[in-house]
Every structure is written in structure tokens, then in C-alpha cells.
Short mmCIF file of C-alpha atoms and ligand atoms in Angstrom, two decimals:
data_model
loop_
_atom_site.label_atom_id
_atom_site.label_comp_id
_atom_site.label_asym_id
_atom_site.label_seq_id
_atom_site.Cartn_x
_atom_site.Cartn_y
_atom_site.Cartn_z
CA MET A 1 -8.52 3.14 7.24
CA VAL A 2 -8.24 6.81 6.21
CA LEU A 3 -6.83 7.62 9.65
CA ARG A 4 -4.25 4.86 9.28
CA SER A 5 -3.15 6.16 5.88
CA LEU A 6 -2.89 9.65 7.34
CA TRP A 7 -0.79 8.38 10.23
CA THR A 8 1.51 6.52 7.82
CA ILE A 9 2.02 9.72 5.82
CA ILE A 10 2.81 11.72 8.97
CA ASP A 11 5.28 9.01 9.93
CA HIS A 12 6.75 8.85 6.42
CA PRO A 13 6.28 12.25 4.75
CA GLU A 14 8.74 11.24 2.03
CA ASP A 15 6.03 8.85 0.73
CA LEU A 16 3.56 11.59 -0.10
CA MET A 17 4.76 12.93 -3.43
CA PRO A 18 5.73 9.53 -4.89
CA LEU A 19 2.24 8.28 -4.01
CA VAL A 20 0.59 11.25 -5.71
CA ARG A 21 2.78 10.87 -8.79
CA LEU A 22 2.14 7.11 -8.93
CA LYS A 23 -1.63 7.73 -8.85
CA MET A 24 -1.21 10.17 -11.72
CA ALA A 25 0.91 7.70 -13.71
CA VAL A 26 -1.73 5.00 -13.23
CA ALA A 27 -4.49 7.37 -14.40
CA ARG A 28 -2.40 8.33 -17.45
CA ILE A 29 -1.75 4.70 -18.39
CA GLU A 30 -5.42 3.77 -17.95
CA LYS A 31 -6.32 6.43 -20.51
CA GLU A 32 -3.99 4.82 -23.06
CA ILE A 33 -5.81 1.46 -23.14
CA PRO A 34 -6.11 0.34 -26.81
CA ALA A 35 -9.43 0.67 -28.65
CA GLU A 36 -10.00 -2.86 -30.03
CA PRO A 37 -12.28 -4.75 -27.62
CA HIS A 38 -10.02 -7.80 -27.08
CA TRP A 39 -6.95 -5.67 -26.32
CA ALA A 40 -9.03 -3.34 -24.15
CA PHE A 41 -10.22 -6.41 -22.23
CA CYS A 42 -6.67 -7.75 -21.83
CA TYR A 43 -5.20 -4.51 -20.48
CA GLY A 44 -8.27 -3.89 -18.30
CA MET A 45 -7.89 -7.41 -16.91
CA LEU A 46 -4.16 -6.97 -16.37
CA THR A 47 -4.70 -4.02 -14.02
CA LYS A 48 -7.40 -5.94 -12.16
CA VAL A 49 -5.58 -9.24 -11.58
CA SER A 50 -2.06 -7.97 -11.09
CA ARG A 51 -1.33 -5.39 -8.44
CA SER A 52 2.42 -5.74 -8.75
CA PHE A 53 3.10 -6.33 -12.44
CA ALA A 54 0.49 -4.25 -14.32
CA LEU A 55 2.33 -0.95 -14.11
CA VAL A 56 5.79 -2.29 -14.99
CA ILE A 57 4.42 -4.31 -17.92
CA GLN A 58 2.67 -1.24 -19.32
CA GLN A 59 5.91 0.73 -19.32
CA LEU A 60 7.49 -1.63 -21.88
CA CYS A 61 7.64 -0.68 -25.59
CA THR A 62 4.42 -1.50 -27.48
CA GLU A 63 5.39 -4.75 -29.20
CA LEU A 64 6.99 -6.32 -26.14
CA ARG A 65 4.24 -4.96 -23.91
CA ASN A 66 1.56 -6.81 -25.86
CA ALA A 67 3.52 -10.08 -25.77
CA VAL A 68 4.28 -9.81 -22.03
CA CYS A 69 0.68 -8.82 -21.22
CA ILE A 70 -0.66 -11.95 -22.98
CA PHE A 71 2.11 -14.08 -21.45
CA TYR A 72 0.99 -12.83 -18.05
CA LEU A 73 -2.74 -13.39 -18.63
CA VAL A 74 -2.29 -16.90 -20.08
CA LEU A 75 -0.16 -17.96 -17.09
CA ARG A 76 -2.47 -16.22 -14.64
CA ALA A 77 -5.38 -18.19 -16.12
CA LEU A 78 -3.35 -21.41 -15.82
CA ASP A 79 -2.56 -20.49 -12.21
CA THR A 80 -6.27 -19.80 -11.53
CA VAL A 81 -6.99 -23.41 -12.48
CA GLU A 82 -4.12 -24.59 -10.26
CA ASP A 83 -5.18 -22.44 -7.32
CA ASP A 84 -8.91 -23.30 -7.34
CA THR A 85 -9.10 -25.81 -4.49
CA SER A 86 -12.76 -26.57 -5.28
CA VAL A 87 -11.96 -28.22 -8.66
CA PRO A 88 -11.33 -31.97 -8.20
CA SER A 89 -7.84 -33.19 -9.16
CA ASP A 90 -9.01 -35.57 -11.90
CA ILE A 91 -10.61 -32.64 -13.76
CA LYS A 92 -7.83 -30.20 -13.00
CA VAL A 93 -4.82 -32.28 -14.12
CA PRO A 94 -5.79 -32.70 -17.83
CA ILE A 95 -6.72 -29.01 -18.10
CA LEU A 96 -3.29 -27.99 -16.80
CA GLN A 97 -1.54 -30.43 -19.14
CA LEU A 98 -3.44 -29.31 -22.25
CA PHE A 99 -3.62 -25.58 -21.53
CA HIS A 100 -0.93 -24.77 -24.12
CA GLN A 101 -3.28 -26.13 -26.81
CA HIS A 102 -6.36 -24.33 -25.52
CA ILE A 103 -4.77 -20.91 -26.06
CA TYR A 104 -5.07 -21.45 -29.84
CA ASP A 105 -8.78 -22.27 -29.57
CA LYS A 106 -11.03 -19.20 -29.43
CA ASN A 107 -14.01 -21.38 -28.45
CA TRP A 108 -12.38 -23.06 -25.43
CA HIS A 109 -13.18 -21.99 -21.92
CA PHE A 110 -13.26 -23.39 -18.40
CA SER A 111 -15.08 -21.60 -15.63
CA CYS A 112 -13.31 -21.47 -12.26
CA GLY A 113 -11.79 -19.01 -9.79
CA THR A 114 -13.63 -16.11 -8.18
CA LYS A 115 -14.15 -12.37 -8.75
CA ASP A 116 -11.82 -10.90 -11.42
CA TYR A 117 -10.15 -14.28 -11.96
CA LYS A 118 -13.54 -15.76 -12.85
CA VAL A 119 -14.08 -13.00 -15.45
CA LEU A 120 -10.64 -13.79 -16.91
CA MET A 121 -11.59 -17.46 -17.21
CA ASP A 122 -15.08 -16.82 -18.57
CA LYS A 123 -13.86 -14.45 -21.27
CA PHE A 124 -10.64 -16.29 -22.06
CA ASP A 125 -11.60 -16.24 -25.77
CA LEU A 126 -10.60 -12.54 -25.81
CA VAL A 127 -7.11 -13.45 -24.50
CA SER A 128 -6.86 -16.16 -27.20
CA THR A 129 -7.88 -13.64 -29.87
CA ALA A 130 -5.11 -11.29 -28.78
CA PHE A 131 -2.61 -14.18 -28.52
CA LEU A 132 -3.33 -15.16 -32.13
CA GLU A 133 -2.39 -11.64 -33.26
CA LEU A 134 1.10 -11.82 -31.73
CA ASP A 135 4.20 -12.45 -33.81
CA ARG A 136 4.86 -16.19 -34.24
CA SER A 137 8.18 -15.97 -32.35
CA TYR A 138 6.34 -14.69 -29.26
CA GLN A 139 3.56 -17.27 -29.61
CA GLU A 140 6.11 -20.10 -29.63
CA VAL A 141 7.72 -18.91 -26.39
CA ILE A 142 4.36 -18.51 -24.65
CA GLU A 143 3.17 -21.93 -25.84
CA ASP A 144 6.38 -23.68 -24.74
CA ILE A 145 6.42 -22.14 -21.25
CA THR A 146 2.68 -22.78 -20.77
CA ARG A 147 3.19 -26.45 -21.68
CA ARG A 148 6.09 -26.89 -19.27
CA MET A 149 4.41 -24.96 -16.43
CA GLY A 150 1.12 -26.85 -16.87
CA ALA A 151 2.94 -30.21 -16.72
CA GLY A 152 4.87 -29.12 -13.63
CA MET A 153 1.76 -27.86 -11.84
CA ALA A 154 -0.03 -31.13 -12.68
CA LYS A 155 2.87 -33.08 -11.16
CA PHE A 156 2.54 -31.16 -7.88
CA ILE A 157 -1.27 -31.48 -7.67
CA CYS A 158 -0.85 -35.02 -6.39
CA LYS A 159 2.46 -34.49 -4.60
CA GLU A 160 3.53 -32.45 -1.59
CA VAL A 161 6.58 -30.22 -1.37
CA GLU A 162 8.72 -32.49 0.82
CA THR A 163 12.38 -31.68 0.25
CA VAL A 164 14.21 -28.44 -0.49
CA GLU A 165 14.84 -29.96 -3.91
CA ASP A 166 11.05 -30.33 -4.45
CA TYR A 167 10.63 -26.72 -3.34
CA ASP A 168 13.14 -25.50 -5.94
CA GLU A 169 11.51 -27.70 -8.56
CA TYR A 170 8.00 -26.39 -7.81
CA CYS A 171 9.24 -22.78 -7.83
CA HIS A 172 10.99 -23.49 -11.13
CA TYR A 173 7.69 -24.56 -12.72
CA VAL A 174 5.58 -21.65 -11.49
CA ALA A 175 8.11 -18.80 -11.60
CA GLY A 176 11.54 -19.89 -12.84
CA LEU A 177 9.93 -20.77 -16.18
CA VAL A 178 8.43 -17.25 -16.33
CA GLY A 179 11.99 -15.95 -16.06
CA LEU A 180 13.13 -18.27 -18.89
CA GLY A 181 10.18 -17.20 -21.05
CA LEU A 182 10.73 -13.49 -20.42
CA SER A 183 14.41 -13.78 -21.33
CA LYS A 184 13.34 -15.42 -24.61
CA LEU A 185 10.73 -12.71 -25.29
CA PHE A 186 13.33 -9.97 -24.62
CA HIS A 187 15.69 -11.72 -27.02
CA ALA A 188 12.99 -12.17 -29.68
CA SER A 189 12.28 -8.42 -29.54
CA GLY A 190 15.91 -7.80 -30.55
CA LEU A 191 16.50 -5.58 -27.51
CA GLU A 192 18.55 -7.97 -25.36
CA ASP A 193 21.08 -10.79 -25.56
CA LEU A 194 19.71 -14.17 -24.50
CA ALA A 195 20.27 -14.62 -20.76
CA SER A 196 21.32 -17.99 -19.33
CA ASP A 197 18.54 -20.30 -18.10
CA SER A 198 20.14 -20.53 -14.70
CA LEU A 199 20.16 -16.76 -14.03
CA SER A 200 16.64 -16.38 -15.51
CA ASN A 201 15.44 -19.17 -13.21
CA SER A 202 16.91 -17.42 -10.15
CA MET A 203 14.97 -14.24 -11.00
CA GLY A 204 11.74 -16.23 -10.73
CA LEU A 205 12.77 -18.23 -7.65
CA PHE A 206 13.63 -15.09 -5.70
CA LEU A 207 10.16 -13.61 -6.37
CA GLN A 208 8.22 -16.83 -5.84
CA LYS A 209 9.97 -17.81 -2.60
CA THR A 210 9.30 -14.33 -1.23
CA ASN A 211 5.59 -14.75 -2.06
CA ILE A 212 5.45 -18.19 -0.47
CA ILE A 213 7.05 -16.89 2.73
CA ARG A 214 4.86 -13.78 2.96
CA ASP A 215 1.63 -15.68 2.16
CA TYR A 216 2.04 -18.37 4.87
CA LEU A 217 -1.16 -17.48 6.73
CA GLU A 218 -3.28 -16.83 3.64
CA ASP A 219 -2.30 -20.20 2.12
CA ILE A 220 -2.71 -22.20 5.33
CA ASN A 221 -6.19 -20.68 5.91
CA GLU A 222 -7.32 -21.31 2.31
CA ILE A 223 -10.90 -22.66 2.07
CA PRO A 224 -11.94 -25.46 1.48
CA LYS A 225 -8.41 -26.91 1.66
CA SER A 226 -5.24 -25.32 2.97
CA ARG A 227 -2.30 -25.02 0.57
CA MET A 228 1.22 -25.71 1.73
CA PHE A 229 4.36 -24.70 -0.11
CA TRP A 230 6.88 -24.54 2.75
CA PRO A 231 9.04 -27.69 2.36
CA ARG A 232 8.65 -30.34 5.07
CA GLN A 233 12.45 -30.72 5.20
CA ILE A 234 12.62 -27.16 6.61
CA TRP A 235 9.50 -26.88 8.79
CA SER A 236 9.83 -30.33 10.35
CA LYS A 237 12.89 -29.01 12.22
CA TYR A 238 10.58 -26.61 14.07
CA ALA A 239 7.10 -28.20 14.26
CA ASN A 240 5.15 -31.44 13.88
CA LYS A 241 2.63 -29.83 11.55
CA LEU A 242 3.09 -26.74 9.38
CA GLU A 243 -0.12 -25.16 10.72
CA ASP A 244 1.19 -25.40 14.31
CA LEU A 245 3.50 -22.48 13.54
CA LYS A 246 0.57 -20.05 13.62
CA PHE A 247 -0.25 -20.74 17.28
CA GLU A 248 1.10 -18.33 19.86
CA GLU A 249 2.72 -21.00 22.02
CA ASN A 250 5.04 -21.89 19.10
CA SER A 251 6.22 -18.35 18.39
CA ILE A 252 9.92 -18.98 18.97
CA ASN A 253 10.03 -21.99 16.67
CA ALA A 254 7.85 -20.23 14.12
CA VAL A 255 10.21 -17.29 13.82
CA GLN A 256 13.23 -19.61 13.56
CA CYS A 257 11.51 -21.53 10.77
CA LEU A 258 10.64 -18.27 9.03
CA ASN A 259 14.26 -17.15 9.24
CA ASP A 260 15.34 -20.49 7.77
CA MET A 261 12.96 -19.88 4.82
CA VAL A 262 14.13 -16.28 4.30
CA THR A 263 17.76 -17.43 4.40
CA ASN A 264 16.99 -20.01 1.72
CA ALA A 265 15.48 -17.29 -0.51
CA LEU A 266 18.43 -14.93 -0.01
CA MET A 267 20.63 -17.47 -1.78
CA HIS A 268 19.26 -16.22 -5.14
CA GLY A 269 20.05 -12.55 -4.54
CA GLU A 270 23.50 -12.66 -6.11
CA ASP A 271 22.25 -14.30 -9.35
CA CYS A 272 19.50 -11.69 -9.62
CA LEU A 273 22.02 -8.85 -9.42
CA GLN A 274 24.06 -10.59 -12.11
CA TYR A 275 21.02 -11.01 -14.40
CA MET A 276 19.98 -7.37 -14.06
CA SER A 277 23.49 -6.05 -14.63
CA ASN A 278 23.48 -7.73 -18.07
CA LEU A 279 20.37 -5.88 -19.29
CA ARG A 280 20.65 -3.07 -21.86
CA SER A 281 17.17 -1.66 -22.54
CA PRO A 282 16.12 0.86 -19.85
CA ALA A 283 12.45 -0.15 -20.05
CA ILE A 284 13.23 -3.88 -19.72
CA PHE A 285 15.63 -3.07 -16.91
CA ARG A 286 12.95 -1.27 -14.90
CA PHE A 287 10.45 -4.02 -15.62
CA CYS A 288 12.86 -6.57 -14.10
CA ALA A 289 14.39 -4.50 -11.30
CA ILE A 290 11.31 -3.07 -9.57
CA PRO A 291 9.82 -6.48 -8.59
CA GLN A 292 13.25 -7.70 -7.40
CA ILE A 293 13.73 -4.69 -5.11
CA MET A 294 10.23 -5.19 -3.72
CA ALA A 295 11.18 -8.82 -3.05
CA ILE A 296 14.34 -8.11 -1.08
CA GLY A 297 12.42 -5.36 0.78
CA THR A 298 9.71 -7.86 1.69
CA LEU A 299 12.28 -10.44 2.83
CA ALA A 300 13.90 -7.82 5.06
CA LEU A 301 10.48 -6.96 6.49
CA CYS A 302 9.52 -10.60 7.08
CA TYR A 303 12.81 -11.71 8.65
CA ASN A 304 12.41 -12.40 12.39
CA ASN A 305 8.87 -10.97 12.22
CA ILE A 306 6.16 -12.97 14.01
CA GLU A 307 3.50 -10.89 12.22
CA VAL A 308 3.94 -13.20 9.19
CA PHE A 309 2.02 -15.80 11.27
CA ARG A 310 -0.64 -13.34 12.44
CA GLY A 311 -1.65 -11.38 9.33
CA VAL A 312 -0.37 -9.82 6.12
CA VAL A 313 3.12 -8.32 6.14
CA LYS A 314 3.48 -5.93 3.24
CA MET A 315 5.70 -2.99 2.40
CA ARG A 316 4.07 0.43 2.72
CA ARG A 317 2.41 1.53 -0.50
CA GLY A 318 4.41 4.73 -0.25
CA LEU A 319 7.66 2.80 -0.13
CA THR A 320 6.68 0.77 -3.19
CA ALA A 321 5.79 4.04 -4.94
CA GLN A 322 9.21 5.44 -4.04
CA ILE A 323 10.94 2.33 -5.37
CA SER A 324 8.95 2.39 -8.57
CA GLU A 325 9.96 5.97 -9.39
CA GLN A 326 13.52 5.84 -8.10
CA THR A 327 14.64 2.75 -9.99
CA SER A 328 16.20 3.50 -13.33
CA ASP A 329 19.68 1.99 -13.45
CA MET A 330 21.99 -0.55 -11.82
CA PRO A 331 23.39 1.86 -9.17
CA ASP A 332 19.79 2.30 -7.92
CA VAL A 333 19.45 -1.48 -7.62
CA TYR A 334 22.79 -1.87 -5.81
CA CYS A 335 21.78 0.87 -3.41
CA ALA A 336 18.38 -0.71 -2.67
CA PHE A 337 19.81 -4.23 -2.31
CA TYR A 338 22.50 -2.90 0.00
CA GLU A 339 20.04 -0.95 2.14
CA PHE A 340 17.49 -3.75 2.48
CA SER A 341 20.14 -6.38 3.20
CA SER A 342 21.59 -4.10 5.91
CA MET A 343 18.11 -3.81 7.40
CA LEU A 344 17.85 -7.60 7.42
CA LYS A 345 21.37 -7.97 8.85
CA ASP A 346 20.42 -5.76 11.80
CA LYS A 347 17.60 -8.15 12.62
CA VAL A 348 19.77 -11.31 12.71
CA GLU A 349 20.07 -12.62 16.27
CA GLU A 350 23.19 -14.52 17.30
CA ASN A 351 21.27 -17.45 18.79
CA ASP A 352 19.20 -18.10 15.66
CA PRO A 353 20.12 -21.56 14.28
CA ASN A 354 20.65 -20.12 10.76
CA ALA A 355 22.27 -16.82 11.77
CA ALA A 356 25.66 -17.67 10.24
CA LEU A 357 24.18 -18.70 6.89
CA ALA A 358 21.89 -15.66 6.73
CA LEU A 359 24.87 -13.38 7.41
CA LYS A 360 26.86 -15.20 4.73
CA TYR A 361 24.21 -14.53 2.06
CA VAL A 362 23.84 -10.91 3.20
CA GLU A 363 27.60 -10.53 2.93
CA THR A 364 27.63 -11.98 -0.61
CA ILE A 365 24.93 -9.56 -1.73
CA GLN A 366 26.61 -6.58 -0.09
CA GLN A 367 30.00 -7.46 -1.58
CA ALA A 368 28.46 -7.53 -5.07
CA CYS A 369 27.00 -4.06 -4.41
CA ILE A 370 30.28 -2.68 -3.07
CA LYS A 371 32.27 -4.18 -5.94
CA SER A 372 30.17 -2.19 -8.41
CA GLY A 373 31.82 0.95 -7.05
CA THR A 374 28.61 2.96 -7.45
CA LEU A 375 27.30 2.65 -3.93
CA ASN A 376 28.57 5.66 -2.00
CA LYS A 377 27.42 8.59 -4.06
CA ARG A 378 23.90 7.47 -4.93
CA CYS A 379 23.02 5.95 -1.57
CA PHE A 380 24.32 8.98 0.29
CA GLN A 381 22.25 11.40 -1.79
CA ALA A 382 19.09 9.39 -1.22
CA LYS A 383 19.67 9.26 2.54
CA VAL A 384 20.33 13.01 2.84
CA LEU A 385 17.17 13.80 0.91
CA LYS A 386 15.10 11.53 3.13
CA ILE A 387 16.49 12.97 6.36
CA CYS A 388 16.01 16.59 5.17
CA CYS A 389 12.49 15.80 4.22
CA LYS A 390 11.73 14.28 7.63
CA ILE A 391 13.22 17.18 9.58
CA LEU A 392 11.43 19.82 7.58
CA PHE A 393 8.09 18.08 7.75
CA SER A 394 8.36 17.61 11.49
CA LEU A 395 9.23 21.29 11.89
CA SER A 396 6.20 22.28 9.92
CA TYR A 397 3.99 20.08 12.08
CA LYS A 398 5.38 21.82 15.14
CA MET A 399 4.35 25.09 13.59
CA LEU A 400 0.88 23.94 12.59
CA ALA A 401 -0.05 21.88 15.65
CA PRO A 402 -0.53 24.74 18.13
CA CYS A 403 -2.51 26.76 15.59
CA VAL A 404 -4.92 23.91 15.12
CA CYS A 405 -5.19 22.91 18.78
CA PHE A 406 -5.24 25.89 21.13
CA LYS A 407 -5.10 29.47 20.00
CA ALA A 408 -3.83 30.45 23.43
CA GLU A 409 -0.79 28.27 23.07
CA VAL A 410 0.35 29.94 19.91
CA SER A 411 1.80 32.88 21.76
CA ARG A 412 3.72 30.60 24.07
CA PHE A 413 5.00 28.57 21.17
CA ASP A 414 8.47 29.57 20.09
CA SER A 415 7.15 30.11 16.62
CA LEU A 416 8.95 32.86 14.79
CA LYS A 417 12.11 30.96 13.98
CA THR A 418 10.23 27.77 13.13
CA LYS A 419 7.73 29.66 11.02
CA VAL A 420 10.42 31.36 9.02
CA ILE A 421 12.28 28.12 8.41
CA CYS A 422 9.13 26.30 7.44
CA THR A 423 7.76 28.99 5.17
CA ILE A 424 10.98 28.96 3.22
CA ALA A 425 11.76 25.28 3.47
CA TYR A 426 8.36 23.74 2.79
CA PRO A 427 8.08 24.82 -0.85
CA ILE A 428 11.74 23.97 -1.43
CA VAL A 429 11.21 20.44 -0.16
CA LEU A 430 8.06 20.02 -2.22
CA LEU A 431 9.94 21.25 -5.26
CA MET A 432 12.85 18.89 -4.60
CA LEU A 433 10.49 15.94 -4.19
CA TRP A 434 8.59 16.89 -7.31
CA CYS A 435 11.69 17.20 -9.46
CA LYS A 436 13.46 14.08 -8.13
C1 LIG B 1 11.72 -10.42 -14.53
C2 LIG B 1 10.54 -9.74 -14.30
C3 LIG B 1 9.46 -10.41 -13.79
C4 LIG B 1 9.54 -11.77 -13.50
C5 LIG B 1 10.75 -12.44 -13.74
C6 LIG B 1 11.83 -11.74 -14.26
C7 LIG B 1 10.84 -13.78 -13.47
C8 LIG B 1 9.75 -14.46 -12.98
C9 LIG B 1 8.56 -13.81 -12.73
C10 LIG B 1 8.45 -12.48 -13.01
C11 LIG B 1 7.39 -14.58 -12.19
C12 LIG B 1 7.29 -14.37 -10.71
C13 LIG B 1 6.04 -14.93 -10.11
C14 LIG B 1 5.97 -14.43 -8.68
C15 LIG B 1 4.57 -14.29 -8.23
N1 LIG B 1 3.96 -15.57 -8.09
C16 LIG B 1 2.75 -15.86 -8.56
O1 LIG B 1 2.10 -15.05 -9.16
C17 LIG B 1 2.28 -17.28 -8.32
O2 LIG B 1 1.78 -17.87 -9.47
C18 LIG B 1 2.77 -18.43 -10.31
C19 LIG B 1 2.18 -18.97 -11.60
C20 LIG B 1 1.68 -17.89 -12.52
C21 LIG B 1 2.75 -16.92 -12.91
C22 LIG B 1 2.15 -15.77 -13.60
C23 LIG B 1 3.10 -14.65 -13.90
C24 LIG B 1 3.57 -13.82 -12.89
C25 LIG B 1 4.37 -12.74 -13.17
C26 LIG B 1 4.69 -12.44 -14.48
C27 LIG B 1 4.20 -13.25 -15.52
C28 LIG B 1 3.42 -14.35 -15.22
C29 LIG B 1 4.48 -12.91 -16.84
C30 LIG B 1 5.22 -11.80 -17.13
C31 LIG B 1 5.69 -10.99 -16.11
C32 LIG B 1 5.44 -11.31 -14.80
C33 LIG B 1 1.29 -17.26 -7.16
O3 LIG B 1 0.16 -16.51 -7.46
C34 LIG B 1 -0.69 -16.20 -6.37
C35 LIG B 1 -0.35 -14.85 -5.81
O4 LIG B 1 0.76 -14.67 -5.30
O5 LIG B 1 -1.20 -13.96 -5.89
C36 LIG B 1 0.93 -18.70 -6.82
O6 LIG B 1 -0.14 -19.18 -7.14
O7 LIG B 1 1.80 -19.30 -6.18
MG1 LIG B 2 -0.59 -21.10 -8.01
#
């Protein structure tokens, strides 16, 4: 584990400082957890149950941060009920449908889920207590979205995701509605105009579809019952049963099916760019943009990648740390979307049944980035910095390696020039990375 992390750093030295700074930011934020016990519980829980959203939520301004934190925890609790495959459907359905009422009741609780999710469910009264302290305008949004999501989840408990239409409908309930709710919370805070439902929905669909694609193996291997979100209309073109895709003999079809799914998700990229370009508040912008960049990065990584059917495919932690500190305005987003869609484009093979459509969506995304007119300068700077960093680190390894390995080799090693360059360059690079 440690050795693997070390190897990753040697391979990607540009990850090092962002990782260190991210660790420091997390430590700083953890120190700022509020004193009252129910709020302390909520923020403590947030960091435990959400790897991807905790940090971005905590960077919002105080009032909005509290509302979004509770919005997250309420929906995460609802999702814990949905996801617990050991709760029978006849018990689960009414809980999902009435969840929006339970959040007003400090004495209500339903035990399910495991580990941290179980703690969230068992101490849900503390989430309710915090919810009841929110401004009424925030409470109304959270209640409305919880009601609609609960009803939608209940509908899909007894129904499979058959068509692409079902797939969009399911993703609307579990993630599109989060987008709608967030847009309403942003508006209620007075910091943003109200975004259209359609663009807000796309923000959620892009994230949820990416999750569903990436989590194929985890969901199919779920105990006691596997969970399937890939629509039959898509996978039936490539296999008789969805689980057949994980077997080695079906690799070619599996990858084609995966590419079909990624292509379907890419469709929402353009709307997401549009939504983000309408935002005004820098904190809200970062909150929205970081997860979207992670999503297109994950799609690029998953495309044409058989590993999705063998284990977990995730972006390097260092890369996510870099994204999280280098995303502050729309040019950063255009640059990242352009880069990741180029990476995906390079992986498209001519003979793939959906190659043309995938290229069409990539083109649409890239055109939107080019049209912004901000691409060249920012992207170029970032690339130069990365290349410089790589060269200088590799030079310094050349200098250090012989010293560590064989003393005798040091004399033979053409070291003077390298040593001089490294001694001067190393601190400069560190300084540049630190200040960036
Ligand atoms: C801007 C910024 C963040 C956004 C957004 C716009 C639009 C939508 C979303 C976030 C939601 C995206 C959800 C994607 C991840 N999917 C899940 O977590 C699945 O559960 C869905 C139901 C519960 C949703 C809870 C949620 C998630 C993110 C939020 C939020 C609420 C509130 C505020 C901010 C972000 C998935 O969970 C299992 C897993 O992936 O671990 C599932 O069960 O399918
Ligand atoms: Mg779920």
C-alpha cells in the first residue's frame, strides 16, 4: 500500500504538493467543526459518509453550508434505506414515501445500513434537530425534494431499469432532483439567479451516470442481492445477462457496452458547462465545478477500459487533489473538460459500434470550450508547469539514485551538471508548486 503510493508519487511528482496541501486543508476544516452537539454530529458525519462532497460543502458560506450539509445528510439517510438490500420491500417502500415527514420528527428513527451509515440512521434525531433550526425557505426545499426522491425511489424498488427512458427517470429521482434542490437553495440564499430545471437536472445526471458506470462490479456483486442500474435496452445489445459482462470470455462485448454507457453520459456535458457558466458566487462555483470535473475525468478513465469489470477504476487521489485546488473559475473548467475529453477521444476506436456518437459528443464539448476563447492561455500554462515539474523531478532522481545505491557508481555518474541543475531547480519547483 505504502509502496504503491510511493510509486504513484514517483510517477506523478506533480501530485505531491497538492496532496500535502489538501491534507492540511482537511485538518484545518476539521478544527472548525461547530460546538453544539447536533451540528458537531452533522459535520462529523458528513466527512465520514461523503468522500467526494464533504470538502466542497464545507467551503460554502456558513448559512448555505448548513443548509447543504443537512440536505446531503437527509438524502444520504434516504439513500441508505434505498440501498439496504436486506430490508424487505414492503417495509422499505412506506419509509421512502414518508421520509419527508420523518425529518420533522425528532423521535423518529429507523435502523438500517452498516458502519457509518448505521450511525447516521441510529442518531438521525440529531440531523432532525439541525434541520429544524434552518430557515423555513431552506426547509421547504429540502422537504419537497425528499418527498419527490422518496416517491421515485419507491417506484423503482419494484421495477427494473429497462429502457434508456427509465434510466433517465431513475437518475432524475436520485440525482437530478438534488440538482434542482441545490439550485433552489442557491437562489434562496440570494447569491444566485434561479437556474432552469433542465440544466440543474443535467448536473445531477452527469454525476449519477458516471457513478453507475464506475460502480458496475460493486453493484453486481452486492450481497445479498445484486443491484442493477445499467438499462436493459443498452446491455441487451451486448449480453444475455448483465452479469455476463464481468466474465473474461465476454471482454470485447463488455467494453463495447461500457463505451455505449459512457457515450450516453457524455450527452449531458454541454448542459453542465452551460449551468456552471451562469454561476456568480465563487464558492458556489467551486462547489459545483469540482465534482463535474471529477466526473468527466472518471468517464475518460473508464472509456474502453476493461478494468471497470475487474475492480475499482478511480482517479488518482493526487489528481483529485490537483483538481480541487486548481479549480476557481470557468476557464479552469473549460481547460479540464477539454483535456479530459481529448483523453477520451484518443481512446475511441474506429470499429466501436458507438464511435461516431462518442466523437460527436466529444466534439460538442470541445467546441463549447473553444468558443469561450479562454482555452489557450490557461491550458498552456498548466501543461508547461506539469512538464517542467516532471523533468526536474526525474533529474533529481538521477542525481539521488546512484548515491543511495552504490557509492562506487557515483564517480562514474555524470553528476556535476545534473547536481547543479537540481540544486538550483528543486527549490524553485517546490516554490512554484507551493505558490500555485
Ligand atoms: C452541483 C453540485 C453537486 C451536485 C449537483 C450539482 C447535482 C446533483 C448532485 C450533486 C447529486 C449527485 C449524486 C451523485 C452521487 N450519487 C449518489 O450518491 C447515489 O445516491 C443518490 C441518492 C442520494 C443523493 C445524496 C446527495 C449526493 C450529493 C449531494 C447531495 C445529496 C446534496 C448536496 C450536495 C451533493 C448513490 O450513492 C451510492 C454511492 O455512490 O456511494 C446511489 O445509491 O446510487
Ligand atoms: Mg441508492
